[in-house]
């Protein structure tokens, strides 16, 4: 890296103690070096300097009272990273690991991911270090109401449209939507991932997992291959993993493992998805409860071991940096041919390198998991029209969006001389539209 090296240096210096943000920026700037060489006018206009600096960062206190009457204080975040091509768009994550650096890495990734969808959405992300695990519905509600009481001052259907992420699903979106509506006295599409009775889109719940499989299927198809008859390992057991499992199975694959932050289940005969949905979506239990229904399956403590299971396709869909170099080497050794990132940045840079060097088809998160936010954008369109499309209509749009993402990422990779490198391809394809727009809009 030559032209962009000082920008990375500056990011490291000015944003101390944010390793995930550094990691995300480094990967992108490395991919963009040839773009900078080709477009000196963008360098002169400070496009690269500006894109790594959030337009706005909001941090706030979130006080709430638990069922026993005890007061708790959490920290709330919303990073409005880039609004060049549309209102800020991106999820809210509720997890004890959340801090400003994590939200900045996610917000930064979201700029390019959202651009890749081809839809008019800018990049943002938010959340809190609140831990929803073990909390009652009433505690979750009170937390969400307190969080939205502040957040509602900064968002709006044409300004910033949050959605879910880890720890934020339909229940949380419902409580937050209710509080927004009450305070602002307006019924608008200010959040996505809403319930179907108040403006949610059909297929939004399924979209991230489905989209990931459509992307992986596109990578496989280009090499004359498919999911048919393949053994699949998916980490996580949230929304992305569950609907990834559903689509991988529909496409002819056999999913044999899922996990949560405590451990993983291995079911050689294939995962019983109905049981998983009941455990995770209805009963909100740990994945270990799967053994109560299927005692013939195995449960192992700790989640890293899941990558030792031999598979053809690996879909890391839990969280950032969950798959390291050693796990990548094991996957390669066991004959894995394709990896699709369902979570955001689940593979460490060293792991990605192992996959690329061994010609494993690698779908980076920005491309592979963009189906979720793309369908959020479709939810925004339906809300603006005060109309809703059928499941089939939304799914058909999702399929064509994922096909386009594949096409744009692979063409960009080819154009820049790194055929089949979808990491570089996705970064460049996503960046070009944002850069052109930022240039057209002047120095702001
Ligand atoms: N949290 C999801 C993501 O990482 C979805 C965001 C959205 O729908 O706005 O892209």
Coordinates of C-alpha atoms and ligand atoms in Angstrom, one line a residue:
X1 CA 0.0 0.0 0.0
X2 CA 1.5 3.4 -1.0
X3 CA -1.0 6.2 -1.5
X4 CA -3.4 5.0 1.2
X5 CA -0.8 4.0 3.8
X6 CA -0.8 7.4 5.5
X7 CA -4.6 7.3 5.8
X8 CA -4.4 4.0 7.5
X9 CA -1.7 5.2 9.8
X10 CA -3.9 8.2 10.7
X11 CA -6.9 6.0 11.4
X12 CA -4.8 3.8 13.8
X13 CA -3.4 6.9 15.6
X14 CA -6.7 8.8 15.9
X15 CA -8.8 5.8 16.9
X16 CA -6.8 4.1 19.6
X17 CA -8.1 0.8 21.2
X18 CA -10.5 0.0 18.4
X19 CA -8.9 -3.2 16.9
X20 CA -12.0 -4.3 15.0
X21 CA -12.3 -0.9 13.4
X22 CA -8.6 -1.0 12.4
X23 CA -9.0 -4.5 11.0
X24 CA -12.0 -3.5 8.8
X25 CA -10.4 -0.3 7.5
X26 CA -7.0 -2.0 6.8
X27 CA -8.7 -4.7 4.7
X28 CA -10.7 -2.1 2.7
X29 CA -7.8 0.4 2.1
X30 CA -5.5 -2.5 1.0
X31 CA -8.2 -3.5 -1.6
X32 CA -8.6 0.1 -2.7
X33 CA -5.0 1.0 -3.4
X34 CA -5.3 0.3 -7.1
X35 CA -8.5 2.4 -7.2
X36 CA -6.6 5.3 -5.7
X37 CA -3.8 4.9 -8.2
X38 CA -6.3 5.0 -11.0
X39 CA -8.3 7.9 -9.7
X40 CA -6.0 10.7 -8.5
X41 CA -9.0 13.2 -8.5
X42 CA -10.6 11.1 -5.7
X43 CA -7.3 11.2 -3.7
X44 CA -7.1 15.0 -4.2
X45 CA -10.8 15.4 -3.1
X46 CA -10.0 13.5 0.1
X47 CA -12.5 10.8 -0.6
X48 CA -10.4 8.2 1.2
X49 CA -9.7 10.5 4.2
X50 CA -13.4 11.3 4.5
X51 CA -14.8 7.8 4.1
X52 CA -13.0 6.5 7.2
X53 CA -14.3 9.2 9.4
X54 CA -18.0 8.9 10.6
X55 CA -20.2 11.8 9.7
X56 CA -21.6 11.7 13.3
X57 CA -21.2 9.5 16.4
X58 CA -23.8 9.5 19.1
X59 CA -23.2 8.0 22.6
X60 CA -25.8 8.1 25.3
X61 CA -26.8 6.9 28.8
X62 CA -29.5 4.2 28.9
X63 CA -30.9 3.8 32.4
X64 CA -33.4 1.2 33.2
X65 CA -34.9 -0.7 36.2
X66 CA -34.9 -4.5 36.5
X67 CA -37.8 -6.6 37.8
X68 CA -36.3 -6.4 41.3
X69 CA -36.3 -2.6 41.3
X70 CA -32.6 -2.2 40.8
X71 CA -31.3 0.6 38.6
X72 CA -28.9 -0.3 35.7
X73 CA -27.0 2.0 33.4
X74 CA -25.9 0.8 29.9
X75 CA -24.3 2.8 27.1
X76 CA -26.1 3.4 23.8
X77 CA -24.4 4.1 20.4
X78 CA -25.4 5.2 17.0
X79 CA -22.7 5.8 14.4
X80 CA -24.0 7.6 11.4
X81 CA -21.1 6.8 9.1
X82 CA -21.9 7.8 5.6
X83 CA -25.1 9.3 4.0
X84 CA -23.7 9.9 0.4
X85 CA -26.1 7.5 -1.4
X86 CA -29.1 7.4 1.0
X87 CA -30.3 7.6 4.7
X88 CA -28.0 5.9 7.2
X89 CA -29.0 2.3 7.4
X90 CA -27.8 -0.5 9.6
X91 CA -28.7 -2.6 12.5
X92 CA -28.6 -2.3 16.3
X93 CA -26.6 -4.8 18.3
X94 CA -27.3 -5.5 22.0
X95 CA -24.4 -7.5 23.4
X96 CA -22.1 -7.0 26.4
X97 CA -19.1 -6.9 24.0
X98 CA -20.4 -3.7 22.3
X99 CA -18.2 -0.6 22.4
X100 CA -17.6 2.3 20.1
X101 CA -14.9 0.4 18.1
X102 CA -17.2 -2.5 17.4
X103 CA -20.0 -0.2 16.2
X104 CA -17.5 1.8 14.1
X105 CA -16.2 -1.4 12.4
X106 CA -19.8 -2.5 11.7
X107 CA -20.8 0.9 10.5
X108 CA -17.8 1.2 8.2
X109 CA -18.5 -2.2 6.6
X110 CA -22.2 -1.3 6.2
X111 CA -21.3 1.7 3.9
X112 CA -19.9 -0.7 1.2
X113 CA -22.3 -3.5 1.9
X114 CA -25.3 -1.2 1.4
X115 CA -23.8 0.3 -1.7
X116 CA -23.3 -3.2 -3.1
X117 CA -27.0 -3.9 -2.8
X118 CA -27.6 -1.3 -5.5
X119 CA -30.3 0.3 -3.4
X120 CA -30.2 3.9 -2.0
X121 CA -29.0 3.3 1.5
X122 CA -26.1 4.9 3.4
X123 CA -24.2 3.3 6.2
X124 CA -24.7 3.3 10.0
X125 CA -24.8 1.1 13.0
X126 CA -25.7 1.2 16.6
X127 CA -26.4 -0.7 19.7
X128 CA -25.7 -1.1 23.4
X129 CA -23.6 -3.1 25.8
X130 CA -26.8 -4.4 27.3
X131 CA -27.0 -8.2 27.6
X132 CA -30.5 -9.5 26.7
X133 CA -29.6 -13.0 27.9
X134 CA -31.6 -14.1 30.9
X135 CA -33.7 -10.9 31.0
X136 CA -37.5 -11.0 31.3
X137 CA -39.7 -9.6 28.5
X138 CA -40.6 -6.7 30.8
X139 CA -36.9 -5.9 31.4
X140 CA -36.3 -6.1 27.6
X141 CA -39.2 -3.7 27.0
X142 CA -38.1 -1.2 29.6
X143 CA -34.6 -1.2 28.2
X144 CA -35.8 -0.8 24.6
X145 CA -38.1 2.1 25.6
X146 CA -35.2 3.9 27.5
X147 CA -32.9 3.3 24.5
X148 CA -35.4 4.6 22.0
X149 CA -36.3 7.6 24.2
X150 CA -32.9 9.0 23.3
X151 CA -32.3 7.4 19.9
X152 CA -35.6 8.8 18.5
X153 CA -34.1 12.3 18.5
X154 CA -31.5 11.3 15.9
X155 CA -33.4 9.0 13.5
X156 CA -36.2 9.2 11.0
X157 CA -37.5 7.4 7.8
X158 CA -35.5 9.8 5.6
X159 CA -32.6 10.3 8.0
X160 CA -31.5 7.1 9.6
X161 CA -33.4 3.7 9.7
X162 CA -32.0 1.2 12.2
X163 CA -32.9 -2.5 12.2
X164 CA -31.8 -5.7 14.1
X165 CA -28.4 -7.4 14.6
X166 CA -27.1 -9.7 17.3
X167 CA -29.5 -9.5 20.3
X168 CA -32.1 -7.4 18.4
X169 CA -34.9 -9.3 16.7
X170 CA -38.7 -8.9 16.2
X171 CA -39.5 -8.5 19.9
X172 CA -37.0 -5.7 20.4
X173 CA -37.9 -3.9 17.2
X174 CA -41.5 -4.0 18.3
X175 CA -40.8 -2.4 21.7
X176 CA -38.6 0.3 20.1
X177 CA -41.1 1.0 17.3
X178 CA -43.9 1.4 19.9
X179 CA -41.8 3.9 21.9
X180 CA -40.8 5.9 18.8
X181 CA -44.4 6.1 17.6
X182 CA -45.5 7.3 21.1
X183 CA -42.9 10.0 21.4
X184 CA -42.9 11.3 17.9
X185 CA -46.6 10.7 17.3
X186 CA -46.0 9.4 13.8
X187 CA -46.4 6.0 12.1
X188 CA -43.5 5.7 9.7
X189 CA -41.0 3.2 8.4
X190 CA -38.4 4.3 10.9
X191 CA -37.2 0.8 11.7
X192 CA -37.0 -2.3 9.6
X193 CA -37.5 -5.9 10.6
X194 CA -40.9 -4.8 11.9
X195 CA -43.7 -7.3 12.6
X196 CA -45.9 -8.1 9.6
X197 CA -49.0 -6.4 11.2
X198 CA -47.3 -3.0 11.3
X199 CA -45.3 -2.5 8.2
X200 CA -42.8 -5.4 8.2
X201 CA -41.8 -7.0 5.0
X202 CA -42.4 -10.7 4.2
X203 CA -39.1 -12.6 3.8
X204 CA -37.1 -10.0 5.9
X205 CA -36.6 -12.6 8.6
X206 CA -35.3 -15.2 6.2
X207 CA -33.4 -12.7 4.0
X208 CA -29.9 -12.7 5.4
X209 CA -29.6 -16.5 5.6
X210 CA -31.3 -17.0 2.3
X211 CA -29.2 -14.4 0.6
X212 CA -26.0 -15.9 2.0
X213 CA -26.9 -19.2 0.3
X214 CA -27.9 -17.5 -2.9
X215 CA -24.4 -15.9 -3.0
X216 CA -22.6 -19.1 -2.2
X217 CA -24.6 -20.9 -4.8
X218 CA -23.6 -18.3 -7.4
X219 CA -19.9 -18.8 -6.5
X220 CA -20.3 -22.5 -6.8
X221 CA -22.3 -22.3 -10.0
X222 CA -19.5 -20.3 -11.7
X223 CA -17.3 -23.3 -11.1
X224 CA -19.9 -25.8 -12.3
X225 CA -20.8 -26.8 -8.8
X226 CA -23.7 -26.4 -6.4
X227 CA -25.0 -27.1 -2.8
X228 CA -26.5 -30.4 -4.0
X229 CA -25.2 -33.3 -1.9
X230 CA -22.7 -31.1 0.1
X231 CA -22.1 -31.3 3.8
X232 CA -22.5 -27.9 5.4
X233 CA -21.4 -26.5 8.8
X234 CA -23.0 -23.3 10.1
X235 CA -21.9 -21.5 13.3
X236 CA -24.4 -19.6 15.3
X237 CA -28.1 -20.3 15.8
X238 CA -29.6 -16.9 15.5
X239 CA -31.6 -15.6 12.6
X240 CA -28.8 -15.8 10.0
X241 CA -27.8 -19.4 10.9
X242 CA -31.4 -20.7 11.1
X243 CA -32.5 -19.4 7.7
X244 CA -29.1 -20.2 6.2
X245 CA -29.7 -23.8 7.4
X246 CA -33.2 -23.7 5.8
X247 CA -32.0 -22.5 2.4
X248 CA -28.9 -24.7 2.3
X249 CA -31.2 -27.7 2.9
X250 CA -33.6 -26.6 0.2
X251 CA -30.8 -26.3 -2.2
X252 CA -29.8 -29.9 -1.6
X253 CA -27.1 -29.5 1.1
X254 CA -27.0 -31.3 4.5
X255 CA -26.4 -29.1 7.5
X256 CA -24.8 -31.1 10.3
X257 CA -23.8 -28.5 12.9
X258 CA -25.0 -25.3 14.6
X259 CA -23.6 -23.4 17.7
X260 CA -24.1 -20.7 20.2
X261 CA -21.6 -18.9 22.5
X262 CA -21.5 -21.9 24.9
X263 CA -21.0 -24.8 22.5
X264 CA -22.0 -26.6 19.3
X265 CA -24.3 -29.5 18.2
X266 CA -23.2 -32.0 15.7
X267 CA -25.9 -34.1 14.1
X268 CA -24.5 -36.4 11.4
X269 CA -27.9 -37.3 9.9
X270 CA -28.7 -33.6 9.4
X271 CA -30.1 -30.9 11.7
X272 CA -33.8 -31.0 12.5
X273 CA -34.5 -27.3 11.8
X274 CA -38.1 -27.4 13.3
X275 CA -36.6 -28.4 16.6
X276 CA -34.0 -25.6 16.4
X277 CA -36.6 -23.0 15.6
X278 CA -38.7 -24.0 18.6
X279 CA -35.7 -24.0 20.9
X280 CA -34.3 -20.6 19.7
X281 CA -37.3 -18.7 18.5
X282 CA -40.0 -19.8 20.9
X283 CA -38.4 -21.2 24.0
X284 CA -35.3 -18.9 23.8
X285 CA -33.1 -21.7 25.2
X286 CA -29.5 -22.6 24.6
X287 CA -28.6 -24.9 21.6
X288 CA -27.7 -27.7 24.1
X289 CA -31.5 -28.2 24.5
X290 CA -31.4 -29.8 21.1
X291 CA -30.2 -33.0 22.8
X292 CA -33.4 -33.3 24.7
X293 CA -35.1 -33.9 21.4
X294 CA -32.3 -35.6 19.6
X295 CA -30.2 -37.6 22.2
X296 CA -28.4 -39.2 19.3
X297 CA -26.7 -35.9 18.3
X298 CA -23.5 -34.7 20.0
X299 CA -23.0 -31.6 22.1
X300 CA -19.5 -30.1 22.6
X301 CA -18.6 -27.3 25.0
X302 CA -16.9 -24.3 23.4
X303 CA -17.7 -23.0 19.9
X304 CA -14.3 -23.0 18.1
X305 CA -14.3 -26.8 17.7
X306 CA -17.1 -26.6 15.2
X307 CA -14.6 -26.0 12.4
X308 CA -13.0 -29.4 13.1
X309 CA -16.1 -31.1 11.6
X310 CA -15.3 -32.2 8.1
X311 CA -17.5 -30.2 5.6
X312 CA -17.7 -29.0 2.0
X313 CA -19.2 -25.7 2.8
X314 CA -18.6 -23.5 5.9
X315 CA -21.0 -20.6 6.8
X316 CA -19.7 -18.7 9.8
X317 CA -22.8 -16.9 11.1
X318 CA -22.1 -16.2 14.7
X319 CA -19.9 -13.1 15.3
X320 CA -16.7 -11.3 14.3
X321 CA -13.3 -13.1 14.4
X322 CA -14.8 -16.5 15.3
X323 CA -12.8 -18.4 12.6
X324 CA -9.0 -18.1 12.9
X325 CA -6.1 -19.2 10.8
X326 CA -5.9 -22.6 12.5
X327 CA -9.6 -23.3 11.9
X328 CA -9.2 -22.2 8.3
X329 CA -6.3 -24.6 7.8
X330 CA -8.3 -27.4 9.3
X331 CA -11.2 -26.7 7.0
X332 CA -8.9 -26.7 4.0
X333 CA -7.3 -29.9 5.1
X334 CA -10.8 -31.5 5.4
X335 CA -11.7 -30.6 1.9
X336 CA -13.8 -27.5 2.3
X337 CA -14.5 -25.8 -1.1
X338 CA -16.6 -22.8 -0.2
X339 CA -17.0 -20.3 2.7
X340 CA -19.8 -17.7 3.0
X341 CA -19.7 -15.1 5.8
X342 CA -23.1 -14.9 7.4
X343 CA -21.9 -12.8 10.3
X344 CA -19.9 -9.6 9.9
X345 CA -16.2 -10.2 9.6
X346 CA -16.3 -13.7 11.2
X347 CA -13.0 -14.8 9.6
X348 CA -9.7 -13.2 10.8
X349 CA -7.5 -11.7 8.1
X350 CA -5.1 -14.7 8.5
X351 CA -8.0 -17.1 7.9
X352 CA -9.1 -15.2 4.8
X353 CA -5.6 -15.4 3.5
X354 CA -5.5 -19.2 4.0
X355 CA -8.8 -19.6 2.0
X356 CA -7.7 -17.4 -0.8
X357 CA -4.3 -19.1 -1.2
X358 CA -5.9 -22.5 -1.2
X359 CA -8.5 -21.5 -3.8
X360 CA -11.4 -22.0 -1.5
X361 CA -14.3 -19.9 -2.8
X362 CA -14.7 -17.1 -0.3
X363 CA -17.8 -14.9 0.0
X364 CA -17.0 -12.0 2.3
X365 CA -19.7 -10.6 4.6
X366 CA -20.2 -7.4 2.7
X367 CA -21.4 -9.4 -0.3
X368 CA -22.6 -12.7 1.3
X369 CA -24.8 -11.3 4.0
X370 CA -26.0 -8.2 2.2
X371 CA -29.4 -9.8 1.6
X372 CA -30.6 -8.8 5.0
X373 CA -30.1 -5.1 4.6
X374 CA -31.2 -5.3 1.0
X375 CA -34.5 -6.6 2.1
X376 CA -34.6 -3.9 4.8
X377 CA -34.4 -1.4 1.9
X378 CA -37.3 -3.3 0.2
X379 CA -39.2 -2.9 3.5
X380 CA -38.5 0.9 3.3
X381 CA -39.9 1.0 -0.2
X382 CA -43.0 -0.9 0.8
X383 CA -43.5 1.5 3.7
X384 CA -43.2 4.5 1.5
X385 CA -45.8 3.1 -0.9
X386 CA -48.0 1.9 2.1
X387 CA -48.2 -1.4 0.3
X388 CA -46.7 -4.8 0.7
X389 CA -45.3 -7.4 -1.7
X390 CA -45.9 -11.1 -1.4
X391 CA -43.2 -13.4 0.0
X392 CA -42.5 -14.6 -3.6
X393 CA -42.2 -11.1 -4.9
X394 CA -39.7 -10.1 -2.2
X395 CA -37.8 -13.4 -2.5
X396 CA -37.5 -12.9 -6.3
X397 CA -36.1 -9.4 -5.8
X398 CA -33.7 -10.8 -3.2
X399 CA -32.5 -13.4 -5.6
X400 CA -31.8 -10.9 -8.3
X401 CA -30.1 -8.5 -5.9
X402 CA -27.7 -11.3 -4.7
X403 CA -27.1 -12.3 -8.3
X404 CA -26.1 -8.7 -9.1
X405 CA -23.9 -8.5 -6.1
X406 CA -22.1 -11.6 -7.2
X407 CA -21.8 -10.3 -10.8
X408 CA -20.5 -6.9 -9.7
X409 CA -18.0 -8.3 -7.2
X410 CA -16.6 -10.9 -9.6
X411 CA -16.4 -8.4 -12.5
X412 CA -14.6 -5.8 -10.3
X413 CA -12.1 -8.6 -9.2
X414 CA -11.5 -9.5 -12.8
X415 CA -11.1 -5.9 -13.9
X416 CA -8.5 -5.3 -11.2
X417 CA -6.6 -8.5 -12.1
X418 CA -7.5 -10.6 -9.0
X419 CA -10.1 -13.0 -10.5
X420 CA -12.1 -14.9 -8.0
X421 CA -11.0 -12.7 -5.1
X422 CA -14.4 -11.5 -4.0
X423 CA -12.9 -9.7 -1.0
X424 CA -11.2 -7.2 -3.2
X425 CA -14.1 -7.3 -5.7
X426 CA -16.7 -6.5 -3.2
X427 CA -14.7 -3.7 -1.6
X428 CA -14.1 -2.1 -5.0
X429 CA -17.6 -2.6 -6.4
X430 CA -19.1 -1.2 -3.2
X431 CA -16.7 1.7 -3.0
X432 CA -17.0 3.0 -6.6
X433 CA -20.6 4.2 -6.3
X434 CA -20.0 5.9 -2.9
X435 CA -16.8 7.6 -4.1
X436 CA -18.4 8.9 -7.3
X437 CA -21.3 10.2 -5.2
X438 CA -19.1 11.8 -2.6
X439 CA -17.1 13.5 -5.4
X440 CA -20.3 14.8 -7.0
X441 CA -21.6 16.2 -3.8
X442 CA -18.5 18.2 -3.0
X443 CA -16.4 18.5 0.1
X444 CA -18.9 17.9 2.9
Ligands
LIG1 N1 -27.6 -6.1 10.9 C1 -27.8 -6.4 9.5 C2 -26.5 -6.2 8.8 O1 -25.4 -6.4 9.4 C3 -29.0 -5.8 8.9 C4 -29.1 -4.3 8.9 C5 -30.4 -3.7 8.3 O2 -31.2 -4.5 8.0 O3 -30.4 -2.5 8.3 O4 -26.4 -5.9 7.6

